[in-house]
Coordinates of C-alpha atoms in Angstrom, one line a residue:
M1224 CA 0.0 0.0 0.0
M1225 CA 1.4 3.6 -0.4
I1226 CA 1.5 6.5 1.5
L1227 CA 1.8 10.3 1.0
V1228 CA 4.1 11.3 3.2
R1229 CA 6.1 15.0 3.1
Y1230 CA 9.6 15.5 3.5
L1231 CA 11.7 17.9 6.2
D1232 CA 11.8 20.3 2.8
G1233 CA 8.3 20.6 2.7
T1234 CA 8.1 18.3 -0.6
Y1235 CA 5.8 15.4 -1.3
D1236 CA 6.2 11.5 -2.1
M1237 CA 4.2 8.3 -2.4
V1238 CA 5.5 5.5 -0.3
M1239 CA 5.7 2.0 0.6
N1240 CA 3.4 1.9 4.1
Y1241 CA 6.8 -0.7 5.5
H1242 CA 9.2 2.2 4.7
L1243 CA 7.0 4.4 6.8
D1244 CA 8.5 2.9 10.1
D1245 CA 12.3 3.7 8.8
L1246 CA 11.3 7.7 8.2
I1247 CA 9.7 8.5 11.4
R1248 CA 12.3 6.5 13.0
D1249 CA 15.3 8.6 10.9
N1250 CA 13.3 11.4 11.1
R1251 CA 12.7 12.0 7.3
I1252 CA 9.8 12.9 7.2
I1253 CA 7.4 15.3 9.3
G1254 CA 4.0 13.8 8.2
F1255 CA 2.1 11.4 6.9
E1256 CA -1.6 10.7 5.8
R1257 CA -3.5 8.2 7.1
A1258 CA -6.6 7.3 5.3
N1259 CA -9.3 10.0 7.6
R1260 CA -6.7 12.4 8.5
W1261 CA -3.0 13.8 8.1
V1262 CA -0.5 12.8 10.8
T1263 CA 2.3 15.5 12.5
I1264 CA 5.1 13.4 13.4
G1265 CA 5.6 14.7 17.0
L1266 CA 2.5 16.4 17.7
D1267 CA -0.1 13.5 16.9
P1268 CA 0.1 9.9 18.5
V1269 CA 2.1 7.8 16.0
R1270 CA 1.7 4.4 16.9
G1271 CA 5.3 1.9 17.6
S1272 CA 7.2 5.0 18.5
G1273 CA 7.4 4.3 21.6
G1274 CA 11.5 3.1 21.5
I1275 CA 12.4 1.8 25.2
Y1276 CA 9.8 2.6 28.0
L1277 CA 11.3 3.5 31.6
G1278 CA 8.7 4.9 33.4
Q1279 CA 6.2 2.6 35.8
D1280 CA 5.0 -0.8 34.4
R1281 CA 1.5 0.0 34.8
R1282 CA -0.1 -3.8 33.8
L1283 CA 2.6 -4.7 36.1
V1284 CA 1.3 -2.7 39.2
E1285 CA -2.4 -3.8 38.3
E1286 CA -1.5 -7.5 38.5
Q1287 CA 0.8 -7.1 41.8
E1288 CA -2.4 -4.5 43.6
S1289 CA -5.5 -7.4 42.3
S1290 CA -3.2 -10.9 43.0
P1291 CA -4.9 -12.2 46.3
V1292 CA -2.3 -12.4 48.8
F1293 CA -2.0 -15.8 51.2
S1294 CA -1.2 -15.8 54.3

């Protein structure tokens, strides 16, 4: 599937969807078009851009709090 992207210099191009993650990771584009709207990198949420998470693990905390304690 082809996706419309906008590069840092303001030019547009159509790229294969499997190139999108690399373009985002390498900071080569400022946005791309989704089916329903335009996405601006750094402003709108982008799936898979999390990297290493160093914060509190919400799921782990919930599991620990809800686990029964047996004495």
